[in-house]
Amino acid sequence: MLAQFVLFDGFDPLDVIAPFEVLDSGRLLTDGESTIELVSAEGARQVPSGIPAISLEATARLDPDRADLVVVPGAVGKLPDGPNDQRPETIPMILARSLGTDLPALLREAVERTDTTVATVCGGSLLLAMAGLIKGRSATTHRLAMDTLTATGVNAIDARVVDDGDLISGAGVTSGLDLGLYLVERELGPRIANAVEKLIAHERRGTVWRNTGHTPAIAI
């Protein structure tokens, strides 16, 4: 399995590092069955995060033809004062700037490939939604952005991890740990996921939402 983690200017470093370390632990416990890369739409470069003191190095270009798993983080920035707040340092504006690069076209390729899974952490699902790539799909995001996600035509689900087939999304920032563990279970099996939980001293929280089973008789 090749997993590519997408970096863009202003990304949230914990959205990347948390699931990256979980998947890398799975790689170690399977004697290197998977490969993990940090990538960007531009190729190899140093990519500044939304925290000024932190940057990460992309070693390759995002390549949907090669990747089995593409992980998209959210951004770090200020919260907007309202829907018309155009300050460049707000999270929606940081995400919007990434749409002016080659990233949307590459993500569209990934979303449309039937043998590629796209996973998001926090505002990563909002980035996909702003690019018009997941309208009608089920996904989650940070609770402060749920209304915005709904406004883009996405079925926003209040759950820590949402499984919509080849689209897997995590909610708030630390949900990247739980998303990573779920991806390890899906790709490498429950025994490896259990071993990773022990290795990183974190048990996955919450029930993964899937559109199966009974519908609740009352809205909760």
mmCIF file of C-alpha atoms in Angstrom:
data_model
loop_
_atom_site.group_PDB
_atom_site.id
_atom_site.type_symbol
_atom_site.label_atom_id
_atom_site.label_comp_id
_atom_site.label_asym_id
_atom_site.label_seq_id
_atom_site.Cartn_x
_atom_site.Cartn_y
_atom_site.Cartn_z
ATOM 1 C CA MET A 1 0.000 0.000 0.000
ATOM 2 C CA LEU A 2 1.259 3.456 -0.918
ATOM 3 C CA ALA A 3 -0.113 6.239 1.294
ATOM 4 C CA GLN A 4 0.469 9.838 0.258
ATOM 5 C CA PHE A 5 -0.077 12.664 2.759
ATOM 6 C CA VAL A 6 -0.897 15.958 1.062
ATOM 7 C CA LEU A 7 0.840 19.141 2.205
ATOM 8 C CA PHE A 8 -0.204 22.663 1.207
ATOM 9 C CA ASP A 9 0.753 26.088 2.559
ATOM 10 C CA GLY A 10 -0.984 26.584 5.917
ATOM 11 C CA PHE A 11 -1.767 22.917 6.609
ATOM 12 C CA ASP A 12 -2.368 21.757 10.194
ATOM 13 C CA PRO A 13 0.733 19.749 11.202
ATOM 14 C CA LEU A 14 -1.111 17.551 13.714
ATOM 15 C CA ASP A 15 -3.618 16.565 11.014
ATOM 16 C CA VAL A 16 -0.624 15.070 9.187
ATOM 17 C CA ILE A 17 1.673 13.823 11.933
ATOM 18 C CA ALA A 18 -0.950 11.947 14.004
ATOM 19 C CA PRO A 19 -2.257 9.624 11.241
ATOM 20 C CA PHE A 20 1.206 9.473 9.628
ATOM 21 C CA GLU A 21 2.732 8.006 12.803
ATOM 22 C CA VAL A 22 -0.161 5.564 13.192
ATOM 23 C CA LEU A 23 0.218 4.300 9.623
ATOM 24 C CA ASP A 24 3.992 4.208 9.982
ATOM 25 C CA SER A 25 3.591 2.047 13.103
ATOM 26 C CA GLY A 26 1.478 -0.308 10.994
ATOM 27 C CA ARG A 27 4.267 -0.347 8.416
ATOM 28 C CA LEU A 28 6.801 -1.312 11.084
ATOM 29 C CA LEU A 29 4.575 -4.072 12.447
ATOM 30 C CA THR A 30 4.124 -5.610 8.984
ATOM 31 C CA ASP A 31 7.822 -5.472 8.064
ATOM 32 C CA GLY A 32 7.357 -2.642 5.588
ATOM 33 C CA GLU A 33 4.242 -3.809 3.738
ATOM 34 C CA SER A 34 3.293 -0.180 3.116
ATOM 35 C CA THR A 35 5.076 2.950 1.922
ATOM 36 C CA ILE A 36 4.255 6.426 3.214
ATOM 37 C CA GLU A 37 5.155 9.704 1.500
ATOM 38 C CA LEU A 38 4.687 13.412 2.162
ATOM 39 C CA VAL A 39 3.643 15.056 -1.105
ATOM 40 C CA SER A 40 2.451 18.367 -2.507
ATOM 41 C CA ALA A 41 0.782 19.501 -5.713
ATOM 42 C CA GLU A 42 4.038 21.151 -6.751
ATOM 43 C CA GLY A 43 6.352 18.240 -5.998
ATOM 44 C CA ALA A 44 9.338 18.128 -3.684
ATOM 45 C CA ARG A 45 9.553 21.279 -1.567
ATOM 46 C CA GLN A 46 9.552 22.589 1.994
ATOM 47 C CA VAL A 47 5.925 23.307 2.889
ATOM 48 C CA PRO A 48 5.097 25.809 5.654
ATOM 49 C CA SER A 49 2.308 24.811 8.014
ATOM 50 C CA GLY A 50 -0.154 27.195 9.621
ATOM 51 C CA ILE A 51 2.133 27.284 12.665
ATOM 52 C CA PRO A 52 5.064 29.561 11.712
ATOM 53 C CA ALA A 53 7.756 27.491 13.436
ATOM 54 C CA ILE A 54 6.756 24.226 11.740
ATOM 55 C CA SER A 55 7.227 23.088 8.159
ATOM 56 C CA LEU A 56 7.458 19.657 6.582
ATOM 57 C CA GLU A 57 9.294 18.479 3.484
ATOM 58 C CA ALA A 58 7.306 17.047 0.616
ATOM 59 C CA THR A 59 9.480 14.519 -1.175
ATOM 60 C CA ALA A 60 7.300 13.945 -4.231
ATOM 61 C CA ARG A 61 4.289 15.201 -6.206
ATOM 62 C CA LEU A 62 0.837 13.916 -5.364
ATOM 63 C CA ASP A 63 0.280 11.058 -7.809
ATOM 64 C CA PRO A 64 -3.235 9.546 -7.792
ATOM 65 C CA ASP A 65 -2.126 6.945 -10.348
ATOM 66 C CA ARG A 66 0.310 5.482 -7.801
ATOM 67 C CA ALA A 67 -1.380 6.116 -4.467
ATOM 68 C CA ASP A 68 -3.669 3.581 -2.827
ATOM 69 C CA LEU A 69 -4.467 6.068 -0.046
ATOM 70 C CA VAL A 70 -4.442 9.873 -0.162
ATOM 71 C CA VAL A 71 -4.719 11.721 3.165
ATOM 72 C CA VAL A 72 -5.798 15.387 3.123
ATOM 73 C CA PRO A 73 -5.327 17.567 6.236
ATOM 74 C CA GLY A 74 -7.072 20.770 7.227
ATOM 75 C CA ALA A 75 -5.503 24.152 7.933
ATOM 76 C CA VAL A 76 -4.415 26.214 10.927
ATOM 77 C CA GLY A 77 -5.556 29.827 11.080
ATOM 78 C CA LYS A 78 -7.997 32.254 12.620
ATOM 79 C CA LEU A 79 -11.701 31.543 12.829
ATOM 80 C CA PRO A 80 -13.763 33.824 10.553
ATOM 81 C CA ASP A 81 -15.933 36.472 12.202
ATOM 82 C CA GLY A 82 -18.713 35.689 9.744
ATOM 83 C CA PRO A 83 -19.440 34.218 6.311
ATOM 84 C CA ASN A 84 -18.082 37.343 4.563
ATOM 85 C CA ASP A 85 -14.802 37.496 6.483
ATOM 86 C CA GLN A 86 -12.103 37.674 3.792
ATOM 87 C CA ARG A 87 -9.052 38.033 6.033
ATOM 88 C CA PRO A 88 -6.196 36.068 4.445
ATOM 89 C CA GLU A 89 -5.259 34.331 7.712
ATOM 90 C CA THR A 90 -8.653 32.704 8.328
ATOM 91 C CA ILE A 91 -8.985 28.953 7.811
ATOM 92 C CA PRO A 92 -11.476 29.199 4.886
ATOM 93 C CA MET A 93 -9.187 31.646 3.065
ATOM 94 C CA ILE A 94 -6.146 29.399 3.599
ATOM 95 C CA LEU A 95 -8.094 26.452 2.173
ATOM 96 C CA ALA A 96 -9.367 28.620 -0.692
ATOM 97 C CA ARG A 97 -5.802 29.590 -1.653
ATOM 98 C CA SER A 98 -4.920 25.919 -2.095
ATOM 99 C CA LEU A 99 -7.682 25.738 -4.704
ATOM 100 C CA GLY A 100 -5.666 28.106 -6.883
ATOM 101 C CA THR A 101 -2.953 25.472 -7.327
ATOM 102 C CA ASP A 102 -2.872 22.124 -9.133
ATOM 103 C CA LEU A 103 -4.203 20.471 -5.980
ATOM 104 C CA PRO A 104 -7.940 20.376 -6.889
ATOM 105 C CA ALA A 105 -7.280 18.649 -10.220
ATOM 106 C CA LEU A 106 -5.031 16.068 -8.568
ATOM 107 C CA LEU A 107 -7.551 15.452 -5.795
ATOM 108 C CA ARG A 108 -10.298 15.044 -8.388
ATOM 109 C CA GLU A 109 -8.244 12.284 -9.992
ATOM 110 C CA ALA A 110 -7.865 10.612 -6.609
ATOM 111 C CA VAL A 111 -11.577 10.881 -5.771
ATOM 112 C CA GLU A 112 -12.607 9.514 -9.165
ATOM 113 C CA ARG A 113 -10.255 6.518 -9.065
ATOM 114 C CA THR A 114 -12.221 3.506 -7.837
ATOM 115 C CA ASP A 115 -9.140 1.811 -6.397
ATOM 116 C CA THR A 116 -7.940 4.848 -4.395
ATOM 117 C CA THR A 117 -9.188 5.734 -0.920
ATOM 118 C CA VAL A 118 -9.229 9.413 0.010
ATOM 119 C CA ALA A 119 -9.105 10.199 3.728
ATOM 120 C CA THR A 120 -9.433 13.598 5.385
ATOM 121 C CA VAL A 121 -8.720 15.031 8.811
ATOM 122 C CA CYS A 122 -10.582 18.015 10.244
ATOM 123 C CA GLY A 123 -10.879 20.688 7.517
ATOM 124 C CA GLY A 124 -9.557 18.353 4.848
ATOM 125 C CA SER A 125 -13.129 17.358 3.999
ATOM 126 C CA LEU A 126 -14.025 21.048 3.711
ATOM 127 C CA LEU A 127 -11.182 21.504 1.221
ATOM 128 C CA LEU A 128 -12.604 18.686 -0.918
ATOM 129 C CA ALA A 129 -16.090 20.151 -0.552
ATOM 130 C CA MET A 130 -14.946 23.649 -1.562
ATOM 131 C CA ALA A 131 -13.416 22.058 -4.670
ATOM 132 C CA GLY A 132 -16.809 20.514 -5.488
ATOM 133 C CA LEU A 133 -15.499 16.963 -5.183
ATOM 134 C CA ILE A 134 -17.738 15.368 -2.541
ATOM 135 C CA LYS A 135 -21.213 16.829 -3.064
ATOM 136 C CA GLY A 136 -23.814 14.273 -1.952
ATOM 137 C CA ARG A 137 -21.243 12.224 -0.049
ATOM 138 C CA SER A 138 -21.231 11.632 3.723
ATOM 139 C CA ALA A 139 -18.356 13.149 5.680
ATOM 140 C CA THR A 140 -17.425 14.829 8.920
ATOM 141 C CA THR A 141 -15.193 17.739 9.880
ATOM 142 C CA HIS A 142 -14.421 19.956 12.867
ATOM 143 C CA ARG A 143 -17.650 20.700 14.709
ATOM 144 C CA LEU A 144 -17.217 24.450 14.083
ATOM 145 C CA ALA A 145 -17.337 23.836 10.316
ATOM 146 C CA MET A 146 -20.249 21.386 10.147
ATOM 147 C CA ASP A 147 -22.729 24.017 8.896
ATOM 148 C CA THR A 148 -20.262 25.113 6.227
ATOM 149 C CA LEU A 149 -19.798 21.509 5.121
ATOM 150 C CA THR A 150 -23.581 21.079 4.881
ATOM 151 C CA ALA A 151 -23.856 24.276 2.825
ATOM 152 C CA THR A 152 -21.589 22.748 0.165
ATOM 153 C CA GLY A 153 -24.048 19.886 -0.387
ATOM 154 C CA VAL A 154 -22.241 17.305 1.748
ATOM 155 C CA ASN A 155 -24.180 15.055 4.136
ATOM 156 C CA ALA A 156 -22.380 16.257 7.278
ATOM 157 C CA ILE A 157 -22.293 13.564 9.975
ATOM 158 C CA ASP A 158 -21.619 14.306 13.650
ATOM 159 C CA ALA A 159 -19.224 11.417 14.274
ATOM 160 C CA ARG A 160 -15.519 11.108 15.026
ATOM 161 C CA VAL A 161 -14.839 8.991 11.930
ATOM 162 C CA VAL A 162 -17.134 8.542 8.925
ATOM 163 C CA ASP A 163 -16.715 5.713 6.408
ATOM 164 C CA ASP A 164 -18.347 6.483 3.057
ATOM 165 C CA GLY A 165 -16.652 3.735 1.096
ATOM 166 C CA ASP A 166 -13.623 5.190 -0.646
ATOM 167 C CA LEU A 167 -14.013 8.440 1.310
ATOM 168 C CA ILE A 168 -13.019 8.275 4.994
ATOM 169 C CA SER A 169 -13.134 11.428 7.110
ATOM 170 C CA GLY A 170 -12.119 12.377 10.633
ATOM 171 C CA ALA A 171 -13.610 15.181 12.732
ATOM 172 C CA GLY A 172 -11.525 17.481 14.962
ATOM 173 C CA VAL A 173 -7.743 17.554 14.896
ATOM 174 C CA THR A 174 -6.970 14.697 17.315
ATOM 175 C CA SER A 175 -9.395 12.444 15.442
ATOM 176 C CA GLY A 176 -6.463 11.896 13.093
ATOM 177 C CA LEU A 177 -5.279 9.235 15.545
ATOM 178 C CA ASP A 178 -8.612 7.403 15.334
ATOM 179 C CA LEU A 179 -8.787 7.850 11.577
ATOM 180 C CA GLY A 180 -5.297 6.393 11.272
ATOM 181 C CA LEU A 181 -6.167 3.375 13.417
ATOM 182 C CA TYR A 182 -9.309 2.745 11.380
ATOM 183 C CA LEU A 183 -7.307 2.925 8.158
ATOM 184 C CA VAL A 184 -4.775 0.460 9.586
ATOM 185 C CA GLU A 185 -7.618 -1.902 10.478
ATOM 186 C CA ARG A 186 -9.137 -1.576 6.978
ATOM 187 C CA GLU A 187 -5.877 -1.953 5.087
ATOM 188 C CA LEU A 188 -3.743 -4.180 7.336
ATOM 189 C CA GLY A 189 -6.277 -5.939 9.563
ATOM 190 C CA PRO A 190 -7.565 -5.747 13.156
ATOM 191 C CA ARG A 191 -4.638 -7.596 14.720
ATOM 192 C CA ILE A 192 -2.198 -5.010 13.389
ATOM 193 C CA ALA A 193 -4.536 -2.186 14.464
ATOM 194 C CA ASN A 194 -4.731 -3.639 17.973
ATOM 195 C CA ALA A 195 -0.942 -3.885 18.131
ATOM 196 C CA VAL A 196 -0.597 -0.277 16.960
ATOM 197 C CA GLU A 197 -3.004 0.851 19.700
ATOM 198 C CA LYS A 198 -0.744 -0.754 22.263
ATOM 199 C CA LEU A 199 2.379 0.682 20.663
ATOM 200 C CA ILE A 200 1.130 4.290 20.645
ATOM 201 C CA ALA A 201 -0.856 3.957 23.908
ATOM 202 C CA HIS A 202 -4.115 5.158 22.355
ATOM 203 C CA GLU A 203 -7.406 3.279 21.985
ATOM 204 C CA ARG A 204 -9.658 4.344 19.151
ATOM 205 C CA ARG A 205 -12.603 6.417 20.350
ATOM 206 C CA GLY A 206 -16.210 6.303 19.198
ATOM 207 C CA THR A 207 -18.111 4.239 16.672
ATOM 208 C CA VAL A 208 -17.192 4.641 13.025
ATOM 209 C CA TRP A 209 -20.309 5.880 11.202
ATOM 210 C CA ARG A 210 -21.332 3.913 8.123
ATOM 211 C CA ASN A 211 -24.573 4.157 6.172
ATOM 212 C CA THR A 212 -25.738 0.675 7.139
ATOM 213 C CA GLY A 213 -28.120 -0.880 9.650
ATOM 214 C CA HIS A 214 -31.255 0.577 11.203
ATOM 215 C CA THR A 215 -32.082 4.269 11.063
ATOM 216 C CA PRO A 216 -32.650 5.811 14.533
ATOM 217 C CA ALA A 217 -36.362 6.246 15.299
ATOM 218 C CA ILE A 218 -35.685 9.711 16.729
ATOM 219 C CA ALA A 219 -33.138 12.365 15.829
ATOM 220 C CA ILE A 220 -30.316 12.594 18.346
#
